[in-house]
Coordinates of C-alpha atoms in Angstrom, one line a residue:
X13 CA -9.7 -37.2 4.7
X14 CA -11.0 -33.9 6.0
X15 CA -7.7 -32.2 4.9
X16 CA -8.1 -33.4 1.4
X17 CA -11.8 -32.2 1.3
X18 CA -10.7 -28.8 2.6
X19 CA -8.1 -28.6 -0.1
X20 CA -10.6 -29.6 -2.7
X21 CA -12.9 -26.9 -1.5
X22 CA -10.2 -24.3 -1.6
X23 CA -9.3 -25.5 -5.1
X24 CA -12.8 -25.1 -6.2
X25 CA -13.3 -21.6 -4.7
X26 CA -9.9 -20.1 -5.7
X27 CA -8.8 -22.1 -8.7
X28 CA -5.3 -22.8 -7.1
X29 CA -3.9 -25.2 -9.8
X30 CA -5.2 -22.9 -12.6
X31 CA -3.1 -20.0 -11.2
X32 CA -0.2 -22.4 -10.6
X33 CA -0.1 -22.1 -6.8
X34 CA -1.1 -24.2 -3.7
X35 CA -2.7 -23.7 -0.2
X36 CA 0.9 -23.6 1.6
X37 CA 2.1 -21.0 -0.9
X38 CA -1.0 -18.8 -0.6
X39 CA -1.2 -18.9 3.2
X40 CA 2.5 -17.9 3.5
X41 CA 2.0 -15.1 1.0
X42 CA -1.0 -13.9 2.9
X43 CA 0.9 -13.9 6.3
X44 CA 3.8 -12.2 4.5
X45 CA 1.6 -9.4 3.1
X46 CA -0.1 -9.0 6.5
X47 CA 3.3 -8.8 8.4
X48 CA 4.7 -6.1 6.0
X49 CA 1.6 -3.9 6.5
X50 CA 0.7 -4.6 10.1
X51 CA 2.3 -1.3 10.9
X52 CA -0.9 0.4 9.7
X53 CA -2.6 -0.9 12.8
X54 CA -0.2 1.2 14.9
X55 CA 0.4 4.2 12.6
X56 CA -3.2 4.9 11.5
X57 CA -4.5 5.4 15.1
X58 CA -1.6 7.7 15.9
X59 CA -2.1 9.8 12.8
X60 CA -5.9 10.1 13.2
X61 CA -5.7 10.8 16.9
X62 CA -3.8 14.1 16.0
X63 CA -7.3 15.0 14.4
X64 CA -9.0 14.4 17.6
X65 CA -10.3 10.8 16.9
X66 CA -10.2 8.1 19.6
X67 CA -7.1 6.0 19.1
X68 CA -8.6 2.7 20.4
X69 CA -11.7 3.2 18.2
X70 CA -9.5 3.9 15.1
X71 CA -7.5 0.8 15.7
X72 CA -10.6 -1.3 15.7
X73 CA -12.0 0.6 12.6
X74 CA -8.6 0.2 10.9
X75 CA -8.6 -3.6 11.5
X76 CA -12.3 -4.1 10.4
X77 CA -12.0 -1.9 7.4
X78 CA -8.9 -3.9 6.2
X79 CA -10.6 -7.2 7.0
X80 CA -13.9 -6.4 5.1
X81 CA -12.3 -4.7 2.0
X82 CA -9.7 -7.5 1.7
X83 CA -12.5 -10.1 1.8
X84 CA -14.4 -8.3 -0.8
X85 CA -11.3 -8.4 -3.0
X86 CA -11.1 -12.1 -2.7
X87 CA -14.9 -12.5 -3.3
X88 CA -15.2 -10.0 -6.3
X89 CA -11.8 -10.6 -8.1
X90 CA -10.0 -13.7 -6.6
X91 CA -6.8 -11.5 -6.5
X92 CA -4.0 -11.6 -3.9
X93 CA -4.3 -7.9 -3.2
X94 CA -4.8 -6.6 0.4
X95 CA -6.5 -3.4 1.4
X96 CA -6.2 -1.0 4.4
X97 CA -6.4 2.7 5.3
X98 CA -3.8 4.2 3.1
X99 CA -0.7 6.0 4.2
X100 CA -0.5 9.5 2.9
X101 CA -4.3 9.6 2.6
X102 CA -4.5 9.5 6.4
X103 CA -2.0 12.2 6.7
X104 CA -3.9 14.4 4.3
X105 CA -7.1 13.7 6.3
X106 CA -5.6 14.7 9.7
X107 CA -3.1 17.3 8.9
X108 CA -4.5 19.1 5.9
X109 CA -8.2 18.6 6.0
X110 CA -8.7 18.8 9.8
X111 CA -5.8 20.8 11.3
X112 CA -5.0 23.1 8.3
X113 CA -8.4 23.5 6.7
X114 CA -10.3 23.6 9.9
X115 CA -12.8 20.6 9.1
X116 CA -14.1 18.5 11.9
X117 CA -12.9 14.9 11.6
X118 CA -16.7 14.0 11.2
X119 CA -16.9 16.1 8.1
X120 CA -13.7 14.8 6.8
X121 CA -15.2 11.2 7.2
X122 CA -18.2 12.4 5.2
X123 CA -15.8 13.5 2.4
X124 CA -14.2 10.0 2.4
X125 CA -17.6 8.4 2.4
X126 CA -18.8 10.3 -0.7
X127 CA -15.6 9.9 -2.4
X128 CA -16.2 6.1 -2.1
X129 CA -19.6 6.3 -3.5
X130 CA -18.4 8.2 -6.6
X131 CA -15.6 5.5 -6.7
X132 CA -18.3 2.8 -6.8
X133 CA -20.1 4.5 -9.5
X134 CA -16.9 4.9 -11.6
X135 CA -16.1 1.2 -11.1
X136 CA -19.6 0.2 -12.2
X137 CA -19.6 2.4 -15.3
X138 CA -16.2 1.1 -16.6
X139 CA -14.5 4.5 -16.3
X140 CA -11.7 3.2 -14.0
X141 CA -11.3 0.1 -16.1
X142 CA -11.0 2.2 -19.2
X143 CA -8.3 4.3 -17.6
X144 CA -6.5 1.3 -16.6
X145 CA -6.6 -0.2 -20.2
X146 CA -5.8 3.2 -21.8
X147 CA -2.3 3.3 -20.2
X148 CA 0.3 2.0 -22.6
X149 CA 2.0 -1.4 -21.7
X150 CA 5.5 0.2 -21.3
X151 CA 4.1 2.7 -18.9
X152 CA 2.5 -0.1 -16.9
X153 CA 5.9 -1.9 -16.7
X154 CA 7.4 1.4 -15.6
X155 CA 4.7 1.9 -12.8
X156 CA 5.7 -1.5 -11.5
X157 CA 9.4 -0.6 -11.4
X158 CA 8.6 2.8 -9.9
X159 CA 6.6 1.2 -7.2
X160 CA 9.6 -1.0 -6.4
X161 CA 11.8 2.1 -5.8
X162 CA 9.1 3.9 -4.0
X163 CA 8.5 1.1 -1.5
X164 CA 12.2 0.5 -1.1
X165 CA 12.6 4.2 -0.2
X166 CA 9.8 3.8 2.3
X167 CA 11.6 0.8 3.7
X168 CA 14.8 2.7 4.0
X169 CA 13.0 5.6 5.8
X170 CA 11.0 3.2 8.2
X171 CA 14.3 1.7 9.1
X172 CA 15.9 5.2 9.5
X173 CA 18.8 3.9 7.3
X174 CA 17.9 7.1 5.2
X175 CA 17.1 10.2 7.2
X176 CA 16.4 13.9 6.6
X177 CA 19.3 16.2 6.1
X178 CA 20.3 19.4 4.6
X179 CA 20.4 17.7 1.3
X180 CA 16.9 16.4 1.8
X181 CA 18.2 12.8 2.5
X182 CA 21.4 11.2 3.7
X183 CA 22.5 8.0 5.3
X184 CA 22.1 7.4 9.0
X185 CA 25.2 8.4 11.1
X186 CA 26.4 5.6 13.5
X187 CA 29.1 7.9 14.8
X188 CA 26.6 10.6 15.3
X189 CA 24.3 8.4 17.3
X190 CA 27.0 7.1 19.5
X191 CA 28.2 10.8 20.1
X192 CA 24.5 11.6 21.0
X193 CA 24.3 8.7 23.3
X194 CA 21.3 7.0 21.5
X195 CA 23.0 4.1 19.7
X196 CA 21.3 1.7 22.0
X197 CA 17.8 3.2 21.4
X198 CA 18.1 4.1 17.5
X199 CA 21.4 3.1 16.0
X200 CA 21.1 -0.5 17.0
X201 CA 17.7 -0.8 15.1
X202 CA 19.2 0.6 12.0
X203 CA 21.9 -2.0 12.3
X204 CA 19.3 -4.7 12.8
X205 CA 17.4 -3.5 9.6
X206 CA 20.7 -3.8 7.5
X207 CA 21.3 -7.2 8.9
X208 CA 17.7 -8.1 8.0
X209 CA 18.2 -7.0 4.5
X210 CA 21.1 -9.3 4.2
X211 CA 19.3 -12.2 6.0
X212 CA 16.3 -11.9 3.5
X213 CA 18.6 -11.6 0.5
X214 CA 20.5 -14.7 1.6
X215 CA 17.2 -16.7 2.1
X216 CA 16.0 -15.6 -1.3
X217 CA 19.3 -16.8 -2.9
X218 CA 19.0 -20.1 -1.2
X219 CA 15.3 -20.5 -2.4
X220 CA 13.9 -20.8 1.1
X221 CA 10.2 -20.9 1.0
X222 CA 8.6 -17.9 2.7
X223 CA 12.0 -16.1 2.6
X224 CA 10.4 -12.6 3.2
X225 CA 8.3 -13.7 6.1
X226 CA 11.2 -15.4 7.6
X227 CA 13.3 -12.4 7.2
X228 CA 10.7 -10.3 9.2
X229 CA 10.6 -12.9 11.9
X230 CA 14.3 -13.3 12.3
X231 CA 14.9 -9.7 12.3
X232 CA 12.2 -9.2 15.0
X233 CA 13.5 -12.0 17.1
X234 CA 17.0 -10.4 16.9
X235 CA 15.4 -7.2 18.2
X236 CA 13.7 -9.2 21.1
X237 CA 17.0 -10.6 21.9
X238 CA 18.8 -7.3 21.8
X239 CA 16.1 -5.7 24.2
X240 CA 16.3 -8.7 26.6
X241 CA 20.2 -8.2 26.8
X242 CA 19.9 -4.5 27.1
X243 CA 21.6 -3.9 23.8
X244 CA 18.4 -2.3 22.6
X245 CA 16.8 0.3 25.0
X246 CA 13.3 1.7 24.1
X247 CA 13.0 5.4 24.0
X248 CA 9.6 6.8 23.4
X249 CA 11.0 10.4 22.7
X250 CA 12.8 8.9 19.7
X251 CA 9.8 6.9 18.6
X252 CA 11.6 3.7 19.6
X253 CA 9.3 1.4 21.6
X254 CA 9.5 -2.1 23.1
X255 CA 9.5 -4.9 20.6
X256 CA 8.4 -7.3 23.1
X257 CA 4.5 -7.8 23.2
X258 CA 2.8 -6.2 26.2
X259 CA -0.1 -8.2 27.5
X260 CA -0.7 -6.2 30.7
X261 CA -3.9 -4.7 29.2
X262 CA -5.2 -8.1 28.2
X263 CA -6.9 -9.1 24.9
X264 CA -10.0 -6.8 24.7
X265 CA -11.2 -5.2 21.6
X266 CA -11.2 -1.5 21.9
X267 CA -14.7 -0.2 21.3
X268 CA -15.5 1.7 18.1
X269 CA -18.5 3.6 19.3
X270 CA -16.5 6.9 19.3
X271 CA -16.2 6.8 15.6
X272 CA -18.8 4.4 14.2
X273 CA -21.3 6.3 11.9
X274 CA -20.0 9.7 13.0
X275 CA -20.2 11.3 9.5
X276 CA -21.3 15.0 9.2
X277 CA -22.8 15.9 5.9
X278 CA -23.6 19.6 7.0
X279 CA -21.1 21.1 4.5
X280 CA -21.5 18.6 1.6
X281 CA -22.6 21.2 -0.9
X282 CA -19.8 23.8 -0.1
X283 CA -16.9 24.4 -2.6
X284 CA -14.4 23.5 0.1
X285 CA -16.1 20.1 0.8
X286 CA -16.0 19.3 -3.0
X287 CA -12.3 20.2 -3.3
X288 CA -11.4 17.9 -0.4
X289 CA -13.6 15.2 -1.7
X290 CA -12.1 15.3 -5.2
X291 CA -8.5 15.4 -3.6
X292 CA -9.3 12.2 -1.7
X293 CA -10.8 10.7 -5.0
X294 CA -7.8 11.6 -7.2
X295 CA -5.2 10.2 -5.0
X296 CA -7.3 7.2 -4.1
X297 CA -8.1 6.4 -7.8
X298 CA -4.6 6.7 -9.2
X299 CA -2.8 5.1 -6.2
X300 CA -5.1 2.2 -6.6
X301 CA -4.7 1.9 -10.3
X302 CA -0.8 2.3 -9.9
X303 CA -0.8 -0.4 -7.3
X304 CA -3.0 -2.8 -9.4
X305 CA -0.8 -2.2 -12.5
X306 CA 2.4 -2.6 -10.7
X307 CA 1.8 -5.7 -8.6
X308 CA -0.3 -7.4 -11.3
X309 CA 2.3 -6.8 -13.9
X310 CA 5.1 -8.3 -11.5
X311 CA 2.7 -11.4 -11.0
X312 CA 2.3 -11.8 -14.8
X313 CA -1.6 -11.3 -14.3
X314 CA -1.9 -8.9 -17.2
X315 CA -3.2 -10.4 -20.4
X316 CA -1.4 -10.1 -23.8
X317 CA -3.0 -6.6 -24.3
X318 CA -1.9 -5.4 -20.9
X319 CA -5.4 -5.5 -19.5
X320 CA -6.1 -7.0 -16.1
X321 CA -9.0 -9.6 -16.1
X322 CA -11.5 -9.0 -13.4
X323 CA -10.3 -5.6 -12.7
X324 CA -13.9 -4.3 -12.2
X325 CA -14.2 -6.6 -9.1
X326 CA -10.9 -5.4 -7.8
X327 CA -11.7 -1.6 -8.2
X328 CA -15.3 -2.2 -6.7
X329 CA -13.8 -3.9 -3.6
X330 CA -11.6 -0.8 -3.1
X331 CA -14.4 1.5 -3.6
X332 CA -16.8 -0.2 -1.2
X333 CA -14.0 -0.6 1.4
X334 CA -13.5 3.2 1.2
X335 CA -17.2 4.0 2.0
X336 CA -17.6 1.3 4.6
X337 CA -14.2 2.4 6.3
X338 CA -15.5 6.0 6.6
X339 CA -18.7 4.6 8.5
X340 CA -16.4 2.6 10.7
X341 CA -14.3 5.6 11.4
X342 CA -11.2 5.6 9.4
X343 CA -9.6 7.4 6.4
X344 CA -9.6 6.2 2.8
X345 CA -9.2 2.4 2.4
X346 CA -7.1 1.5 -0.6
X347 CA -5.2 -1.4 -2.1
X348 CA -1.8 -1.6 -0.4
X349 CA 1.4 -1.6 -2.4
X350 CA 2.8 -4.1 0.3
X351 CA 0.7 -6.7 -1.5
X352 CA 3.7 -7.0 -3.7
X353 CA 5.5 -8.9 -0.9
X354 CA 2.8 -11.6 -1.0
X355 CA 3.0 -11.9 -4.7
X356 CA 6.8 -12.2 -4.4
X357 CA 6.2 -15.1 -2.2
X358 CA 4.0 -16.8 -4.8
X359 CA 0.6 -15.6 -3.9
X360 CA -1.7 -15.5 -6.9
X361 CA -5.2 -15.9 -5.8
X362 CA -7.9 -14.5 -3.2
X363 CA -6.7 -17.2 -0.8
X364 CA -3.7 -14.9 -0.1
X365 CA -6.1 -12.1 0.5
X366 CA -8.4 -14.2 2.8
X367 CA -5.4 -15.3 4.8
X368 CA -4.3 -11.6 5.3
X369 CA -7.9 -10.7 6.2
X370 CA -8.0 -13.4 8.8
X371 CA -4.9 -12.0 10.5
X372 CA -6.6 -8.6 10.5
X373 CA -9.4 -10.1 12.3
X374 CA -7.1 -12.1 14.6
X375 CA -5.2 -8.6 15.4
X376 CA -8.4 -7.4 17.0
X377 CA -8.0 -10.0 19.8
X378 CA -4.0 -10.1 19.6
X379 CA -3.3 -6.4 19.2
X380 CA -0.2 -6.5 21.8
X381 CA 1.5 -9.0 19.4
X382 CA 0.9 -7.2 16.1
X383 CA 1.5 -3.8 17.6
X384 CA 4.9 -5.0 18.7
X385 CA 6.2 -5.7 15.3
X386 CA 8.8 -3.0 14.8
X387 CA 9.4 -1.1 11.7
X388 CA 13.0 -2.2 11.5
X389 CA 11.8 -5.8 11.1
X390 CA 9.3 -5.1 8.3
X391 CA 11.6 -2.5 6.5
X392 CA 13.9 -5.1 5.1
X393 CA 10.9 -6.8 3.5
X394 CA 10.0 -3.6 1.8
X395 CA 13.6 -3.0 0.5
X396 CA 13.9 -6.6 -0.9
X397 CA 10.5 -6.5 -2.5
X398 CA 11.6 -3.2 -4.2
X399 CA 14.4 -5.1 -5.7
X400 CA 12.0 -7.8 -7.0
X401 CA 9.7 -5.3 -8.6
X402 CA 12.2 -3.1 -10.2
X403 CA 13.0 -5.9 -12.6
X404 CA 9.9 -4.9 -14.5
X405 CA 12.0 -2.1 -16.0
X406 CA 13.7 -4.7 -18.2
X407 CA 10.3 -5.2 -20.0
X408 CA 10.4 -1.5 -21.1
X409 CA 11.3 -1.0 -24.7
X410 CA 14.5 1.2 -24.5
X411 CA 15.0 1.1 -28.2
X412 CA 12.0 3.4 -28.7
X413 CA 12.7 6.6 -26.8
X414 CA 9.2 7.8 -27.2
X415 CA 8.4 4.9 -24.9
X416 CA 11.4 4.8 -22.8
X417 CA 11.7 8.4 -21.8
X418 CA 8.1 8.7 -20.4
X419 CA 8.7 5.3 -18.6
X420 CA 11.8 6.7 -17.1
X421 CA 9.9 9.8 -15.9
X422 CA 7.2 7.7 -14.3
X423 CA 9.8 5.6 -12.5
X424 CA 11.7 8.4 -11.0
X425 CA 8.7 10.5 -10.1
X426 CA 7.3 7.9 -7.7
X427 CA 10.1 7.8 -5.2
X428 CA 11.3 11.5 -5.6
X429 CA 7.8 12.8 -5.3
X430 CA 6.7 10.3 -2.7
X431 CA 3.5 9.4 -4.6
X432 CA 2.4 6.6 -7.0
X433 CA -0.3 8.9 -8.5
X434 CA 2.3 11.6 -9.2
X435 CA 4.4 9.0 -11.1
X436 CA 1.4 8.0 -13.2
X437 CA 0.5 11.7 -13.9
X438 CA 4.1 12.6 -15.0
X439 CA 4.3 9.4 -17.1
X440 CA 1.0 10.1 -18.9
X441 CA 1.7 13.8 -19.5
X442 CA 5.2 13.1 -20.9
X443 CA 4.0 10.1 -23.0
X444 CA 1.3 12.3 -24.7
X445 CA 3.5 15.3 -25.2
X446 CA 6.6 13.6 -26.4
X447 CA 4.6 11.5 -28.9
X448 CA 2.6 14.5 -30.2
X449 CA 5.7 16.7 -30.5
X450 CA 7.6 14.0 -32.4
X451 CA 4.8 13.1 -34.8
X452 CA 4.4 9.6 -33.4
X453 CA 1.1 9.9 -31.7
X454 CA -0.9 8.8 -34.8
X455 CA 1.4 5.7 -35.3
X456 CA 1.0 4.8 -31.6
X457 CA -2.8 5.0 -31.8
X458 CA -2.9 6.8 -28.4
X459 CA -6.4 6.6 -27.1
X460 CA -8.6 9.7 -26.5
X461 CA -8.8 9.0 -23.0
X462 CA -5.0 9.3 -22.6
X463 CA -5.3 12.8 -24.1
X464 CA -8.1 13.5 -21.6
X465 CA -6.0 12.3 -18.6
X466 CA -2.9 14.3 -19.7
X467 CA -5.1 17.5 -19.8
X468 CA -6.7 16.6 -16.5
X469 CA -3.3 16.1 -14.9
X470 CA -2.0 19.3 -16.2
X471 CA -5.0 21.2 -14.9
X472 CA -4.5 19.5 -11.6
X473 CA -1.0 20.9 -11.3
X474 CA -2.2 24.4 -12.5
X475 CA -5.3 24.5 -10.0
X476 CA -4.2 22.6 -6.9

């Protein structure tokens, strides 16, 4: 009886049947999304510690910022999107703003905090919503497909299937790893990742519920078995660590006192501060818009006009999360593209987000378990989700070259330039220029905001 009451409560809050989903599907989707992005709990502290920040404090700040911002997404928009301190933005924070430009990390946190406040203002005044709605539907489909390629590329890199080379990238050399004597430390994990892709693919073909999550868990278990039998040997110098949870330090939550409320506004009126703040703002705004466009398009959440209902709530949760995250002591909090993995599992409501948020909360107490999830286990999920998302390219009108060429440019820019925001910028510029040059702009009724965006993007490339 209590279970039925709980289901009735969840139905009332999240409108499950209206969104063609159920509690089990949403919970699995939430766990899947969390598993694919749990790496941020390990990676973010490592990156920000290079800027002089306390690693334990950043871990706690990362988990809390993710928890709060994701709950806000569920409350404000009832969407299955999960937020956390963003990759790329954290690297810009540590290596460019602090180490290269000479800011203290406290000043960098102040820039993130102010950026979040501006983001909140833009969300409340419909500016970001207007930008979202101004982007043509074919470009929106292209963004979804481009994100698919982008996260697949991230997965290939995380698994070391694709590595740096004289040609920028090349396939991992098993022969080379054997010759170097590190096959048991590195080569075996690449092999496990490839096996993981096949396992996840087979589970999808067979229609197994929770296929992506099962793919992650099975690949991780295979890794544990390899470590137990000696086939996999951790090597910290190669960045290969134990995949078996380490409980020797117990379950205590690391203190956040070293980073909490440590924001320094002493240079807030300087030109350098404004440049840094606007750089954070630009990347955060268009990465978020790109992720919302791409994931929502894949989940068929866009209406007939290509608009996303309740987008203001989604954008507001992202903006508030950024400012709160800065106060906690972490870099820009943003909507994660890995949310696509939960959507691929059928997640359609805020219950997916609440589930993921709960696991971020749980991670504070069970950090040894979540920090042990290896990248070679989550990489197959990203690669397979990339396949699921790239299907959006089929919705692009390839009979109209003025639509198809900008869409193509947006798609290839994301993985090759390693940025969702760059893909949007290239897509918008090419869309406006091609349609203007061919006399199709008036016919297409391109909005004034698209012209403004195109000019701003061009100026960005000229000035930055």
